[in-house]
Coordinates of C-alpha atoms in Angstrom, one line a residue:
M64 CA 14.9 -34.4 23.2
A65 CA 12.6 -31.9 21.6
N66 CA 11.6 -32.1 17.9
K67 CA 14.9 -31.4 16.1
T68 CA 13.1 -30.2 12.9
L69 CA 11.0 -27.8 14.9
F70 CA 13.7 -26.5 17.1
S71 CA 16.7 -26.7 14.7
N72 CA 19.2 -23.8 15.0
R73 CA 19.0 -23.5 11.2
Q74 CA 15.7 -21.6 11.7
N75 CA 17.9 -18.7 12.9
Q76 CA 19.1 -18.3 9.4
Y77 CA 15.6 -17.9 8.1
P78 CA 14.0 -15.1 10.2
R79 CA 10.2 -15.6 10.4
A80 CA 8.2 -12.9 8.5
D81 CA 6.3 -10.7 10.8
S82 CA 3.8 -9.1 8.5
R83 CA 2.0 -9.2 5.2
N84 CA 2.6 -6.7 2.4
E85 CA -0.1 -5.0 0.3
A86 CA -0.1 -7.8 -2.2
G87 CA -0.7 -10.4 0.6
G88 CA 2.7 -12.0 0.7
R89 CA 5.0 -12.6 3.6
A90 CA 7.1 -9.6 4.5
Y91 CA 9.2 -7.9 7.2
K92 CA 7.8 -4.7 8.6
F93 CA 10.1 -1.7 8.8
E94 CA 10.7 -0.1 12.2
P95 CA 9.0 3.3 12.4
K96 CA 12.1 5.4 11.6
H97 CA 12.9 3.3 8.6
A98 CA 9.3 3.2 7.4
L99 CA 9.1 7.0 7.6
A100 CA 12.4 7.4 5.7
Q101 CA 11.0 5.0 3.0
L102 CA 7.9 7.1 2.7
A103 CA 9.7 10.4 2.7
A104 CA 12.0 9.2 -0.1
T105 CA 9.3 7.7 -2.4
G106 CA 5.9 9.1 -1.4
T107 CA 4.3 11.8 -3.6
F108 CA 0.7 12.0 -2.1
N109 CA -0.6 10.5 -5.4
N110 CA -2.3 7.2 -6.0
V111 CA 0.1 4.3 -6.6
F112 CA -0.6 0.6 -7.4
Y113 CA -1.3 -0.6 -3.9
A114 CA -2.0 2.6 -2.0
G115 CA -4.1 5.7 -2.5
A116 CA -3.1 9.3 -1.8
Q117 CA -5.1 9.4 1.4
T118 CA -3.5 6.2 2.6
Q119 CA -0.1 7.8 2.2
L120 CA -1.1 10.8 4.2
D121 CA -2.6 8.7 7.0
T122 CA 0.5 6.5 7.1
L123 CA 2.7 9.5 7.2
R124 CA 0.9 11.0 10.2
T125 CA 0.8 7.6 12.0
L126 CA 4.6 7.2 11.6
I127 CA 5.3 10.7 12.6
D128 CA 3.4 10.1 15.9
Q129 CA 5.5 6.9 16.4
V130 CA 8.8 8.7 15.9
D131 CA 9.5 10.7 19.1
D132 CA 12.6 12.3 17.7
D133 CA 12.2 15.8 16.3
R134 CA 15.9 16.0 15.3
Y135 CA 15.4 12.9 13.1
L136 CA 12.3 14.6 11.5
A137 CA 14.4 17.6 10.7
Q138 CA 17.2 15.5 9.3
L139 CA 14.7 13.5 7.2
A140 CA 13.2 16.6 5.8
V141 CA 16.6 17.8 4.6
Y142 CA 17.5 14.3 3.3
A143 CA 14.2 14.0 1.4
R144 CA 14.8 17.4 -0.2
E145 CA 18.5 17.5 -0.8
R146 CA 19.3 13.9 -1.6
A147 CA 16.0 12.2 -2.5
C148 CA 15.0 15.3 -4.5
M149 CA 11.4 15.1 -3.2
K150 CA 9.1 18.1 -3.0
D151 CA 5.9 17.4 -1.1
M152 CA 7.2 15.0 1.6
P153 CA 9.9 17.5 2.9
A154 CA 7.3 20.2 3.1
A155 CA 5.0 17.9 5.1
L156 CA 7.8 17.1 7.6
L157 CA 8.6 20.8 7.9
A158 CA 4.9 21.6 8.6
T159 CA 5.0 18.9 11.3
L160 CA 8.1 20.4 12.9
S161 CA 6.4 23.8 13.1
T162 CA 4.1 22.3 15.7
R163 CA 6.7 20.1 17.5
D164 CA 10.0 22.0 17.6
T165 CA 10.1 25.6 16.2
E166 CA 13.8 25.9 16.8
L167 CA 14.6 22.9 14.6
M168 CA 12.0 24.1 12.0
H169 CA 13.9 27.4 11.7
R170 CA 17.3 25.7 11.4
V171 CA 16.3 23.6 8.4
F172 CA 13.7 25.9 6.8
D173 CA 15.9 27.4 4.1
R174 CA 17.4 24.0 3.2
V175 CA 14.0 22.4 2.7
V176 CA 12.4 25.5 1.2
D177 CA 15.0 26.0 -1.5
N178 CA 12.7 27.4 -4.1
G179 CA 9.3 29.1 -4.5
R180 CA 7.4 25.9 -5.4
V181 CA 8.3 24.3 -2.1
L182 CA 7.4 27.5 -0.3
R183 CA 3.9 27.5 -1.9
T184 CA 3.5 23.8 -1.2
L185 CA 4.3 24.3 2.5
F186 CA 1.8 27.2 2.6
Q187 CA -0.9 25.0 1.0
M188 CA -0.3 22.2 3.5
I189 CA -0.5 24.5 6.5
R190 CA -3.7 26.1 5.3
S191 CA -5.2 22.7 4.7
G192 CA -5.2 21.9 8.5
Q193 CA -3.8 18.4 7.9
F194 CA -0.8 19.1 10.1
G195 CA -2.3 20.7 13.2
R196 CA -2.8 24.3 12.1
T197 CA -4.8 26.2 9.5
G198 CA -2.7 29.4 9.4
L199 CA 0.8 30.8 10.0
S200 CA 1.8 30.9 13.6
S201 CA 4.1 33.8 14.7
S202 CA 7.1 31.5 14.4
L203 CA 6.1 30.2 10.9
Q204 CA 5.3 33.8 9.8
R205 CA 8.9 34.9 10.8
A206 CA 10.3 32.0 8.7
F207 CA 8.2 33.0 5.7
Q208 CA 9.1 36.7 6.2
R209 CA 12.8 35.9 6.4
W210 CA 12.6 33.8 3.2
L211 CA 10.7 36.4 1.3
N212 CA 13.1 39.2 2.3
E213 CA 16.3 37.3 1.7
A214 CA 15.3 35.5 -1.6
S215 CA 16.9 36.9 -4.7
V216 CA 14.8 38.8 -7.2
G217 CA 15.1 35.9 -9.6
R218 CA 14.0 33.4 -7.0
L219 CA 10.9 35.6 -6.1
L220 CA 10.0 36.0 -9.8
S221 CA 10.3 32.2 -10.2
A222 CA 8.1 31.7 -7.1
S223 CA 5.4 33.9 -8.8
I224 CA 4.9 31.2 -11.4
G225 CA 1.8 29.1 -10.4
H226 CA -1.3 29.4 -8.4
D227 CA -3.6 27.8 -5.8
P228 CA -1.9 29.1 -3.8
S229 CA 0.0 31.9 -5.6
L230 CA 2.9 33.9 -4.3
R231 CA 0.5 36.8 -3.9
D232 CA -1.5 34.6 -1.4
V233 CA 1.7 33.9 0.5
L234 CA 2.7 37.5 0.6
R235 CA -0.7 38.7 1.8
L236 CA -0.8 36.2 4.7
A237 CA 2.9 36.3 5.7
R238 CA 2.9 40.2 5.6
P239 CA 6.7 40.6 5.4
T240 CA 8.1 44.0 6.3
P241 CA 10.3 45.1 3.3
V242 CA 13.9 45.7 4.2
D243 CA 14.2 48.6 1.7
N244 CA 12.3 50.5 -1.0
E245 CA 13.4 48.1 -3.7
R246 CA 11.8 45.1 -1.9
R247 CA 8.8 47.3 -0.9
A248 CA 8.2 48.0 -4.6
L249 CA 8.8 44.4 -5.6
F250 CA 6.2 43.1 -3.0
G251 CA 3.7 45.7 -4.1
W252 CA 4.2 44.7 -7.8
L253 CA 3.9 40.9 -7.0
T254 CA 0.7 41.5 -5.1
D255 CA -0.9 43.6 -7.9
K256 CA -1.1 46.7 -5.7
E257 CA -1.4 50.1 -7.4
P258 CA 2.0 51.9 -7.4
A259 CA 0.4 54.6 -5.2
K260 CA 0.2 52.1 -2.4
W261 CA 3.9 51.2 -2.5
A262 CA 4.8 54.5 -0.8
P263 CA 7.4 55.6 0.0
A264 CA 8.6 53.3 -2.8
T265 CA 7.8 54.2 -6.5
A266 CA 8.0 52.3 -9.8
A267 CA 11.5 53.6 -10.2
D268 CA 12.5 51.5 -7.2
L269 CA 11.6 48.2 -8.9
P270 CA 14.6 45.9 -9.5
R271 CA 16.1 46.1 -12.9
Q272 CA 15.0 42.6 -13.8
V273 CA 11.3 43.5 -13.1
R274 CA 11.6 46.7 -15.1
Q275 CA 13.0 44.7 -18.1
L276 CA 10.3 42.1 -17.7
I277 CA 7.6 44.8 -17.8
A278 CA 9.3 46.3 -20.9
Y279 CA 9.4 42.9 -22.5
R280 CA 5.6 42.3 -21.9
Q281 CA 4.8 45.8 -23.3
A282 CA 7.0 45.6 -26.3
E283 CA 5.2 46.1 -29.6
T284 CA 7.3 44.0 -31.9
D285 CA 9.0 40.6 -31.7
Q286 CA 12.3 42.2 -32.6
A287 CA 12.1 44.4 -29.5
Q288 CA 11.2 41.5 -27.3
A289 CA 14.1 39.4 -28.7
E290 CA 16.6 42.2 -27.9
I291 CA 15.3 42.5 -24.3
V292 CA 15.5 38.7 -23.8
E293 CA 19.2 38.7 -24.8
N294 CA 20.0 40.7 -21.6
L295 CA 17.3 39.5 -19.3
S296 CA 18.2 36.8 -16.7
V297 CA 14.8 35.4 -15.5
R298 CA 13.1 32.1 -16.0
W299 CA 12.0 31.5 -19.5
D300 CA 8.4 30.6 -18.4
L301 CA 7.9 34.1 -17.1
L302 CA 8.4 35.3 -20.7
A303 CA 6.6 32.5 -22.6
D304 CA 3.0 33.8 -22.5
A305 CA 3.9 37.1 -24.1
A306 CA 6.3 35.8 -26.7
K307 CA 5.1 37.1 -30.1
S308 CA 6.9 34.9 -32.6
P309 CA 9.4 32.1 -33.2
L310 CA 12.1 34.8 -33.3
V311 CA 11.5 35.5 -29.6
W312 CA 11.4 31.8 -28.8
K313 CA 14.8 31.3 -30.4
A314 CA 16.1 34.1 -28.1
L315 CA 14.5 32.3 -25.2
A316 CA 16.1 29.0 -26.2
R317 CA 19.6 30.6 -26.1
Q318 CA 18.9 31.9 -22.5
M319 CA 17.8 28.5 -21.2
G320 CA 20.2 26.5 -19.1
P321 CA 20.8 22.8 -20.0
Q322 CA 18.2 21.6 -17.6
A323 CA 15.5 23.9 -18.9
L324 CA 16.4 22.9 -22.5
R325 CA 16.2 19.2 -21.6
M326 CA 12.8 19.7 -20.0
N327 CA 11.2 21.8 -22.7
L328 CA 12.2 20.3 -26.0
N329 CA 8.6 19.7 -27.0
T330 CA 7.8 23.3 -26.2
L331 CA 10.6 24.6 -28.4
L332 CA 9.4 22.2 -31.2
R333 CA 5.8 23.6 -31.0
H334 CA 7.2 27.2 -31.5
D335 CA 9.2 26.3 -34.6
V336 CA 12.6 26.9 -32.9
F337 CA 14.1 23.7 -34.5
Q338 CA 13.4 25.0 -38.0
D339 CA 16.6 26.9 -37.5
A340 CA 19.6 24.5 -38.1
A341 CA 21.9 26.7 -36.0
L342 CA 19.5 26.4 -33.0
V343 CA 19.4 22.6 -33.4
D344 CA 23.2 22.4 -33.2
Y345 CA 23.2 24.8 -30.2
V346 CA 20.7 22.8 -28.2
A347 CA 22.3 19.5 -29.0
D348 CA 25.7 20.8 -27.9
R349 CA 24.3 22.2 -24.7
L350 CA 22.6 18.9 -23.8
A351 CA 25.7 16.8 -24.4
D352 CA 28.3 19.2 -22.9
A353 CA 30.6 16.7 -21.2
E354 CA 32.2 19.1 -18.8
A355 CA 28.9 20.5 -17.6
I356 CA 27.6 17.0 -17.0
R357 CA 30.6 16.1 -15.0
Q358 CA 30.7 19.2 -13.0
S359 CA 26.9 19.1 -12.2
R360 CA 27.1 15.4 -11.2
Q361 CA 24.1 14.7 -13.3
F362 CA 23.1 11.0 -13.5
P363 CA 21.2 9.2 -16.3
Y364 CA 17.8 9.5 -14.7
Q365 CA 17.1 13.1 -15.9
F366 CA 18.0 12.2 -19.5
L367 CA 15.7 9.2 -19.5
A368 CA 12.8 11.4 -18.3
A369 CA 13.5 13.7 -21.2
Y370 CA 13.9 10.9 -23.7
L371 CA 10.6 9.3 -22.6
N372 CA 8.7 12.6 -23.0
V373 CA 10.3 14.0 -26.2
S374 CA 8.2 14.1 -29.3
A375 CA 9.3 11.9 -32.3
E376 CA 9.3 15.2 -34.3
V377 CA 12.2 16.6 -32.3
P378 CA 15.3 16.6 -34.6
R379 CA 17.2 13.3 -34.5
K380 CA 20.4 15.2 -33.7
I381 CA 18.9 16.4 -30.4
Q382 CA 17.5 12.9 -29.6
T383 CA 21.0 11.6 -30.2
A384 CA 22.4 14.2 -27.8
L385 CA 20.2 12.9 -25.1
H386 CA 21.7 9.4 -25.6
Q387 CA 25.2 10.9 -25.5
A388 CA 24.4 12.9 -22.4
A389 CA 23.1 9.8 -20.6
E390 CA 26.3 7.9 -21.6
L391 CA 28.4 10.8 -20.2
A392 CA 26.3 10.8 -17.0
C393 CA 27.1 7.1 -16.5
G394 CA 30.6 8.3 -15.6
N395 CA 29.1 9.8 -12.5
V396 CA 27.7 6.4 -11.4
P397 CA 30.1 4.8 -9.0
E398 CA 31.9 1.6 -9.8
L399 CA 31.0 -1.3 -7.5
P400 CA 33.6 -3.4 -5.7
G401 CA 32.7 -6.4 -7.8
P402 CA 30.1 -7.9 -10.2
V403 CA 26.6 -8.2 -8.8
V404 CA 23.3 -9.9 -9.6
I405 CA 20.8 -7.2 -10.5
G406 CA 17.2 -8.3 -10.0
L407 CA 14.9 -6.1 -12.1
D408 CA 11.2 -6.4 -11.1
T409 CA 9.1 -6.1 -14.3
S410 CA 5.8 -7.3 -12.7
G411 CA 2.4 -5.7 -13.4
S412 CA 2.5 -3.3 -10.4
M413 CA 5.8 -1.9 -11.7
Q414 CA 3.9 -0.3 -14.6
C415 CA 2.6 2.3 -12.2
P416 CA 4.0 5.9 -12.9
V417 CA 7.0 6.3 -10.6
T418 CA 5.4 9.4 -9.0
G419 CA 1.9 7.9 -8.9
W420 CA -1.2 8.8 -10.9
Q421 CA -2.1 12.4 -11.0
R422 CA -4.7 14.6 -12.7
R423 CA -5.0 14.3 -16.5
G424 CA -1.9 15.6 -18.3
A425 CA 0.2 15.7 -15.1
T426 CA 1.0 12.0 -14.7
S427 CA 4.7 11.2 -15.4
R428 CA 5.3 9.0 -18.4
M429 CA 8.2 7.3 -16.5
T430 CA 7.0 4.2 -14.8
C431 CA 8.5 2.3 -11.9
V432 CA 9.9 -0.3 -14.3
D433 CA 11.5 2.5 -16.4
A434 CA 13.3 3.9 -13.3
A435 CA 14.3 0.4 -12.2
A436 CA 15.5 -0.6 -15.7
L437 CA 17.6 2.6 -16.0
F438 CA 19.3 1.8 -12.6
A439 CA 20.1 -1.7 -13.8
A440 CA 21.4 -0.5 -17.1
A441 CA 23.6 2.2 -15.5
V442 CA 25.1 -0.3 -13.0
L443 CA 25.7 -2.7 -15.8
R444 CA 27.4 -0.1 -17.9
R445 CA 29.9 0.7 -15.1
N446 CA 30.2 -2.9 -14.0
P447 CA 30.0 -5.0 -17.2
D448 CA 30.6 -8.4 -15.5
S449 CA 27.4 -8.0 -13.5
V450 CA 24.2 -9.9 -14.6
V451 CA 20.7 -8.4 -15.0
I452 CA 17.8 -10.7 -14.4
P453 CA 14.4 -9.2 -15.3
F454 CA 11.6 -11.1 -13.5
D455 CA 7.9 -11.3 -12.6
T456 CA 6.9 -14.9 -11.7
R457 CA 9.7 -16.2 -13.9
P458 CA 13.1 -15.0 -15.0
Y459 CA 13.7 -13.6 -18.4
Q460 CA 16.9 -13.9 -20.4
A461 CA 17.9 -10.3 -21.1
R462 CA 19.6 -10.2 -24.5
L463 CA 21.7 -7.0 -24.3
D464 CA 23.9 -5.6 -27.0
P465 CA 26.9 -3.9 -25.4
A466 CA 26.9 -1.4 -28.3
D467 CA 23.4 -0.1 -27.2
S468 CA 23.2 3.2 -25.5
I469 CA 22.2 3.4 -21.9
L470 CA 18.8 4.7 -22.8
S471 CA 18.3 1.9 -25.3
L472 CA 19.4 -0.7 -22.8
S473 CA 16.9 0.6 -20.2
A474 CA 14.1 0.7 -22.7
R475 CA 14.8 -2.9 -23.7
L476 CA 14.9 -4.1 -20.1
A477 CA 11.6 -2.3 -19.3
K478 CA 9.7 -4.3 -21.9
Y479 CA 10.0 -7.7 -20.1
G480 CA 7.3 -9.3 -17.9
G481 CA 4.0 -7.8 -16.6
G482 CA 2.7 -10.6 -14.4
G483 CA 2.8 -11.4 -10.6
T484 CA 5.8 -10.8 -8.4
D485 CA 8.4 -13.3 -7.0
C486 CA 11.4 -11.4 -5.8
S487 CA 13.3 -14.6 -5.0
I488 CA 13.8 -15.4 -8.7
P489 CA 17.1 -13.5 -9.3
L490 CA 18.7 -15.2 -6.3
N491 CA 17.4 -18.6 -7.4
V492 CA 18.9 -18.1 -10.9
A493 CA 22.2 -17.1 -9.2
N494 CA 22.1 -20.2 -7.1
T495 CA 21.4 -22.6 -10.0
K496 CA 22.3 -21.4 -13.5
L497 CA 25.1 -19.1 -12.2
S498 CA 26.2 -21.1 -9.2
K499 CA 29.9 -21.2 -10.4
R500 CA 30.2 -17.4 -10.7
A501 CA 31.4 -15.2 -7.9
F502 CA 29.4 -12.1 -7.1
A503 CA 29.9 -9.3 -4.5
G504 CA 26.2 -9.5 -3.8
C505 CA 22.7 -8.9 -5.2
V506 CA 20.7 -5.8 -5.8
L507 CA 16.9 -6.1 -6.1
V508 CA 15.1 -3.1 -7.6
S509 CA 11.4 -3.6 -7.0
D510 CA 8.3 -2.3 -5.2
N511 CA 8.8 -5.3 -2.9
E512 CA 5.3 -6.6 -3.3
S513 CA 6.4 -10.2 -3.7
W514 CA 3.6 -12.7 -3.0
V515 CA 4.1 -15.9 -5.1
R516 CA 6.7 -17.9 -3.2
Q517 CA 6.9 -18.6 0.5
G518 CA 10.2 -19.4 2.2
R519 CA 11.4 -22.0 4.7
Y520 CA 10.5 -21.8 8.4
G521 CA 8.0 -19.0 7.9
S522 CA 10.5 -16.7 6.1
T523 CA 10.1 -15.1 2.7
G524 CA 11.3 -16.7 -0.5
V525 CA 14.0 -14.0 -0.8
M526 CA 15.5 -15.0 2.6
T527 CA 15.5 -18.7 1.8
E528 CA 17.4 -18.1 -1.5
W529 CA 19.6 -15.5 0.1
Q530 CA 20.9 -18.0 2.6
R531 CA 21.7 -20.4 -0.2
F532 CA 23.4 -17.6 -2.0
I533 CA 25.6 -16.8 1.0
E534 CA 26.6 -20.4 1.4
N535 CA 27.4 -20.8 -2.3
Q536 CA 29.4 -17.6 -2.6
R537 CA 31.5 -18.4 0.5
R538 CA 32.4 -21.7 -1.2
L539 CA 33.6 -19.6 -4.2
G540 CA 35.7 -17.4 -1.9
V541 CA 33.4 -14.4 -1.5
K542 CA 33.7 -13.7 2.2
D543 CA 30.9 -11.2 2.8
P544 CA 28.3 -11.0 0.1
K545 CA 25.7 -8.2 0.5
L546 CA 22.0 -7.9 -0.4
V547 CA 20.5 -4.5 -1.3
C548 CA 16.7 -4.1 -1.6
I549 CA 15.8 -0.9 -3.4
D550 CA 12.2 0.0 -3.0
I551 CA 10.8 2.6 -5.3
Q552 CA 7.3 2.8 -3.9
P553 CA 6.0 4.1 -0.6
Y554 CA 5.1 0.9 1.2
G555 CA 6.2 -0.1 4.7
S556 CA 7.7 -3.6 4.4
S557 CA 10.5 -5.5 2.7
Q558 CA 11.3 -9.0 1.6
A559 CA 14.5 -9.1 3.7
P560 CA 15.0 -7.7 7.3
E561 CA 17.7 -5.3 8.2
R562 CA 21.0 -7.1 9.0
D563 CA 24.7 -6.6 8.7
D564 CA 24.6 -8.2 5.3
I565 CA 21.3 -6.6 4.1
L566 CA 20.4 -3.0 3.3
N567 CA 16.9 -1.8 2.6
M568 CA 16.5 1.6 1.2
G569 CA 13.9 3.6 -0.7
G570 CA 14.0 6.1 -3.5
F571 CA 14.5 6.5 -7.2
S572 CA 16.8 9.6 -7.1
D573 CA 20.4 9.5 -8.1
A574 CA 21.5 9.4 -4.5
V575 CA 20.7 5.7 -4.5
F576 CA 23.8 4.9 -6.6
N577 CA 26.3 6.2 -4.0
V578 CA 24.6 4.5 -1.0
V579 CA 24.6 1.1 -2.8
A580 CA 28.2 1.4 -3.7
S581 CA 29.2 2.4 -0.2
F582 CA 27.3 -0.6 1.3
L583 CA 28.7 -3.1 -1.1
G584 CA 32.2 -1.7 -0.3
N585 CA 31.6 -2.7 3.4
D586 CA 30.4 0.6 4.6
A587 CA 28.2 -0.4 7.6
G588 CA 25.8 2.5 7.2
R589 CA 22.1 1.9 6.9
F590 CA 19.3 3.9 5.4
V591 CA 18.3 5.4 8.8
A592 CA 22.0 6.1 9.6
E593 CA 22.3 7.8 6.2
V594 CA 19.5 10.1 7.3
E595 CA 20.9 10.6 10.8
S596 CA 24.3 11.7 9.2
I597 CA 22.7 14.9 8.0
E598 CA 24.1 17.8 9.8
I599 CA 21.6 20.5 10.9

């Protein structure tokens, strides 16, 4: 007989790793479609811990060449924009479609380009020549022209915020034919043409919002500006540069929606808005409006971002409102079918900004570990019998006060660790110290750059411990435990291969919660299947 150790059927339970990750550890390489989805849901074309911006671009183009499925590219562009809430990756996929399948490009154009920023990003990418063209083809030009003619006045005004490229650059190259005199006058005004060149349109044809905006900018007193703001429905940042005093800023604050308020608390502080007690109460109430949070399906992520960036000088009542809002948003997090082990990677590489390092002043204060900790805290809040295990090369005992707010919990969890990475640790703790407790599965939130421990028979440490976890949980009566590996960085491998009991997915948007809950509830869908379910 052949060597029974070498040719034991137990080796089937420990699939041999087929690659090395960026940290040098054993890993399982994603198939091209999955790797592309992972990159589209997490990549930002900025430098991250193990990969530079150029590497991400090169990887994207390589994977696109390997995926000979234009429909999938279109679905992924929509998924990345609508569900993963990404901006640059969907535009890059749309630019690729413009050279591979113009019909599909037109079908998804408006869903991907849902605001002026994405329009300008797409325009910038096309002009760069990185995706096979340096200008607008006739087909692309038609798509841009359609968007520019059909966009609302408010959307066009919002698109005019920003430069390099500016909306004026887009209009001059797309050359849309105005559908009427109002749009002709608007295009002329947006491109800084003299009114004489708008003919047959005149200044009287400008939309009401534009005429009010012009009046606001020309107003001689702050009182006149404040009165105009009360009846002017445009984005606040179109008005900010010309605001003459705190009186105008107070009027702007009352015109902002909850999201704009949440994102601009420091701006309002700088302009003395919060010296007015009534405005403090107003902003706090808008932020913590329970009905608005439920209806908009907001998740805690947005409130953590605001909390991390808010100045300590912002009134305590408003900071408390952010905590309250995050608690309310936890009601939108789905309940899992049972308690789970939540592995929270707190290693050194997780200190990278979640959207990568950018130019000075533009880098997000939210790190990968912040995003991961918030996910763990939100799951724990809705599933209190679950266990959170922070780890790097060793486990940390998370001392959590149930009375803490969700933002305080996530902040506490994010402070652990900082060393190397061993993603098998949470499962090892579950198999030893928690071996008598039944769990529906395990959720690992990491950048998947585990390198410390090797597994049996050439597998990863995660797979060795996962097999032990399965055997132990089945003894406890759990028939079908599941492993979910959530990767929040744009790398191309995982610590566990795709199987019926294992889900790999990428992203740090709120869409992750629902996918995890569905999988643990025995939904057989996979990350790629989730993308392919997009209707176009």
